[in-house]
Amino acid sequence: MKKIKKLLILFLIFILTGCSGNYDININKDLSIDESLYLSLDNNDNVYNKTIKIFDDNKIDRDKYKVKQTSDEIIIEYKEKYNTIDEYILKSKIYHQLIDNISYNKNKKYVDIYIDQYVKIKNQNESSLIGNESDINFLQINIKTPFKVLISNADNISEDTYTWTINQNTDRKKILFQFTKRLNKISYSQIVMLTVLILCIAVLLVRLIKNYQKSQKI
């Protein structure tokens, strides 16, 4: 198993060259983690066959990945689950392709995640990591949580999803994310949907009452 994980790291380093995609972290209500990686890269240099071979040689479960080929690109999807945030921090191999560590603090009131590191560059020694000029064309890091977020420096926020972007000009990335263990209140979209539903019901009731009153006059 350890050998498989080490080879998977090499695979991830390989596919992160000149790629674009999404890295999604879903924090569930029980504080378990769903991790997923979606990557798109140019379909050249026999990339598809190399990718399939790496997965097969390392006996990665078929239900954890998909590799799709088109005339222009290779699409790679990889998924993993963790029982706790602690397990994710310790065992996830994906985030190590970008940074070394995630600072993590947990107490009775909140969970705090902090990152402030240079983004790794391929083909350079770790001692000389100073930025990202060629590895990643565009990558979005998305954290989704049902809990109330207290602090965040996300580049973009959409309801319960917080997004940070890494591109060719990104040399250092800082991520601040703190949330309580209380579930978030009803979201804005849910409020809108509930309001529309109530209005529709009200209009329907008014029409029914008017039709009933007309029928009584006859």
Coordinates of C-alpha atoms in Angstrom, one line a residue:
M1 CA 0.0 0.0 0.0
K2 CA 2.8 2.4 0.8
K3 CA 4.4 1.7 -2.5
I4 CA 1.2 2.4 -4.3
K5 CA 0.8 5.8 -2.6
K6 CA 4.4 6.8 -3.4
L7 CA 3.9 6.0 -7.1
L8 CA 0.6 7.8 -7.0
I9 CA 2.5 10.9 -5.9
L10 CA 4.8 10.6 -8.9
F11 CA 1.7 10.3 -11.1
L12 CA 0.2 13.5 -9.7
I13 CA 3.5 15.3 -10.2
F14 CA 3.4 14.1 -13.8
I15 CA -0.2 15.2 -14.6
L16 CA 0.1 18.6 -12.9
T17 CA 2.4 19.8 -15.6
G18 CA 0.7 22.4 -17.7
C19 CA -2.8 21.4 -16.5
S20 CA -6.0 23.2 -15.5
G21 CA -8.8 22.0 -13.3
N22 CA -10.5 21.9 -9.9
Y23 CA -9.5 20.6 -6.5
D24 CA -12.6 20.2 -4.3
I25 CA -12.8 19.6 -0.6
N26 CA -16.2 18.9 0.8
I27 CA -16.5 19.1 4.6
N28 CA -19.5 17.0 5.6
K29 CA -21.8 17.5 8.6
D30 CA -20.0 14.7 10.5
L31 CA -16.6 16.5 9.7
S32 CA -15.6 13.7 7.3
I33 CA -14.0 14.9 4.0
D34 CA -14.7 14.1 0.4
E35 CA -11.7 15.0 -1.8
S36 CA -11.9 15.2 -5.6
L37 CA -9.5 16.3 -8.3
Y38 CA -10.5 17.2 -11.9
L39 CA -7.8 17.9 -14.4
S40 CA -7.6 18.7 -18.0
L41 CA -4.4 18.4 -20.0
D42 CA -3.4 18.4 -23.6
N43 CA -3.7 15.1 -25.5
N44 CA -0.2 14.6 -26.6
D45 CA 2.9 12.5 -26.0
N46 CA 0.8 9.4 -25.4
V47 CA -0.5 10.9 -22.1
Y48 CA -3.7 8.8 -22.1
N49 CA -1.9 5.4 -22.2
K50 CA 0.7 6.5 -19.7
T51 CA -2.1 7.6 -17.3
I52 CA -4.1 4.4 -17.6
K53 CA -0.9 2.3 -17.1
I54 CA 0.0 4.1 -13.9
F55 CA -3.4 3.5 -12.5
D56 CA -3.4 -0.1 -13.5
D57 CA 0.1 -0.9 -12.4
N58 CA -0.6 0.5 -9.0
K59 CA -3.9 -1.3 -8.7
I60 CA -5.9 1.9 -7.9
D61 CA -9.5 1.1 -7.3
R62 CA -11.6 1.7 -10.4
D63 CA -14.2 3.5 -8.5
K64 CA -11.7 6.2 -7.4
Y65 CA -10.7 7.5 -10.8
K66 CA -11.9 8.1 -14.4
V67 CA -9.7 8.9 -17.4
K68 CA -11.5 10.3 -20.5
Q69 CA -9.9 11.0 -23.9
T70 CA -11.0 13.4 -26.6
S71 CA -9.2 14.6 -29.7
D72 CA -7.8 17.6 -27.8
E73 CA -7.5 16.7 -24.2
I74 CA -7.3 14.1 -21.4
I75 CA -9.7 14.5 -18.5
I76 CA -8.7 12.9 -15.2
E77 CA -11.0 12.6 -12.2
Y78 CA -9.8 11.2 -8.9
K79 CA -11.8 10.9 -5.6
E80 CA -11.0 9.9 -2.1
K81 CA -12.8 9.9 1.3
Y82 CA -11.5 10.6 4.8
N83 CA -13.3 10.0 8.1
T84 CA -12.0 13.1 9.7
I85 CA -10.1 16.4 8.9
D86 CA -7.2 15.0 10.8
E87 CA -7.0 12.0 8.5
Y88 CA -7.2 14.2 5.5
I89 CA -4.3 16.4 6.7
L90 CA -2.2 13.3 7.4
K91 CA -3.0 11.0 4.4
S92 CA -4.0 13.2 1.5
K93 CA -1.3 13.1 -1.2
I94 CA -2.8 15.7 -3.6
Y95 CA -2.3 18.9 -1.7
H96 CA 1.4 18.0 -1.2
Q97 CA 1.9 18.5 -5.0
L98 CA 1.3 22.3 -4.3
I99 CA 2.4 22.9 -0.7
D100 CA 4.2 21.1 2.1
N101 CA 1.9 21.6 5.0
I102 CA -1.5 22.7 6.2
S103 CA -1.7 24.4 9.6
Y104 CA -4.7 23.1 11.4
N105 CA -6.2 23.9 14.8
K106 CA -9.4 22.5 16.3
N107 CA -11.2 23.2 19.6
K108 CA -14.7 23.0 21.0
K109 CA -15.8 26.2 19.2
Y110 CA -14.2 26.3 15.8
V111 CA -11.9 24.7 13.2
D112 CA -9.1 26.8 11.8
I113 CA -7.2 26.0 8.6
Y114 CA -4.2 28.2 7.5
I115 CA -1.8 28.0 4.6
D116 CA 0.9 30.5 3.6
Q117 CA 3.5 29.0 1.4
Y118 CA 5.2 29.2 -2.0
V119 CA 3.6 27.1 -4.7
K120 CA 5.9 24.3 -5.8
I121 CA 7.6 24.4 -9.1
K122 CA 8.4 21.3 -11.1
N123 CA 12.1 20.6 -11.9
Q124 CA 13.5 22.7 -9.1
N125 CA 14.9 21.7 -5.8
E126 CA 12.7 22.2 -2.8
S127 CA 15.3 24.6 -1.4
S128 CA 14.7 27.0 -4.3
L129 CA 11.0 27.0 -4.5
I130 CA 10.1 30.6 -5.3
G131 CA 6.9 30.5 -7.3
N132 CA 4.9 28.9 -10.1
E133 CA 5.8 29.9 -13.6
S134 CA 5.1 26.8 -15.7
D135 CA 3.3 23.9 -13.8
I136 CA -0.3 25.1 -13.5
N137 CA -2.2 27.1 -16.1
F138 CA -5.3 27.4 -14.0
L139 CA -6.4 25.6 -10.8
Q140 CA -9.3 26.4 -8.5
I141 CA -9.3 25.1 -4.9
N142 CA -12.8 24.9 -3.6
I143 CA -13.8 24.2 0.0
K144 CA -17.5 23.5 0.6
T145 CA -18.9 23.4 4.1
P146 CA -22.4 23.3 5.7
F147 CA -21.0 25.1 8.8
K148 CA -20.9 28.8 9.5
V149 CA -17.7 30.3 8.3
L150 CA -16.1 33.0 10.6
I151 CA -13.0 33.9 8.7
S152 CA -12.1 33.5 5.0
N153 CA -9.8 35.2 2.5
A154 CA -11.3 33.3 -0.5
D155 CA -11.0 34.9 -3.9
N156 CA -14.6 34.1 -4.6
I157 CA -17.6 32.9 -2.5
S158 CA -20.7 31.3 -3.8
E159 CA -23.2 30.3 -1.1
D160 CA -21.4 27.6 0.9
T161 CA -18.4 27.2 -1.4
Y162 CA -15.2 29.1 -1.0
T163 CA -12.7 29.3 -3.9
W164 CA -9.0 30.2 -4.2
T165 CA -7.4 30.4 -7.6
I166 CA -3.8 29.4 -8.7
N167 CA -2.6 30.4 -12.1
Q168 CA 0.7 30.9 -13.9
N169 CA 1.3 34.2 -12.1
T170 CA 0.8 32.7 -8.6
D171 CA 4.1 32.3 -6.7
R172 CA 2.7 32.2 -3.1
K173 CA -0.7 31.3 -1.9
K174 CA -2.3 32.3 1.4
I175 CA -5.5 30.6 2.6
L176 CA -7.4 31.5 5.7
F177 CA -10.5 29.4 6.6
Q178 CA -12.1 29.3 10.0
F179 CA -15.6 27.8 10.7
T180 CA -17.7 27.0 13.7
K181 CA -19.1 23.5 14.4
R182 CA -22.6 24.9 14.2
L183 CA -24.5 24.2 11.0
N184 CA -25.0 27.3 8.8
K185 CA -28.5 28.8 8.7
I186 CA -30.7 28.5 5.6
S187 CA -28.8 29.7 2.5
Y188 CA -29.8 32.7 0.3
S189 CA -30.9 30.4 -2.5
Q190 CA -33.0 28.4 -0.2
I191 CA -34.6 31.6 1.1
V192 CA -35.4 32.6 -2.5
M193 CA -36.8 29.2 -3.4
L194 CA -39.0 29.2 -0.2
T195 CA -40.2 32.7 -0.9
V196 CA -41.1 31.8 -4.5
L197 CA -42.9 28.7 -3.3
I198 CA -44.9 30.7 -0.7
L199 CA -45.9 33.3 -3.3
C200 CA -47.0 30.6 -5.8
I201 CA -49.1 29.0 -3.1
A202 CA -50.6 32.4 -2.1
V203 CA -51.5 33.2 -5.7
L204 CA -53.1 29.8 -6.1
L205 CA -55.1 30.2 -3.0
V206 CA -56.4 33.6 -4.1
R207 CA -57.5 32.2 -7.4
L208 CA -59.2 29.3 -5.7
I209 CA -61.1 31.7 -3.3
K210 CA -62.1 34.0 -6.2
N211 CA -63.4 31.1 -8.3
Y212 CA -65.3 29.8 -5.3
Q213 CA -66.9 33.2 -4.6
K214 CA -67.9 33.5 -8.3
S215 CA -69.5 30.1 -8.2
Q216 CA -71.5 31.1 -5.1
K217 CA -72.9 34.2 -6.8
I218 CA -74.4 32.2 -9.7

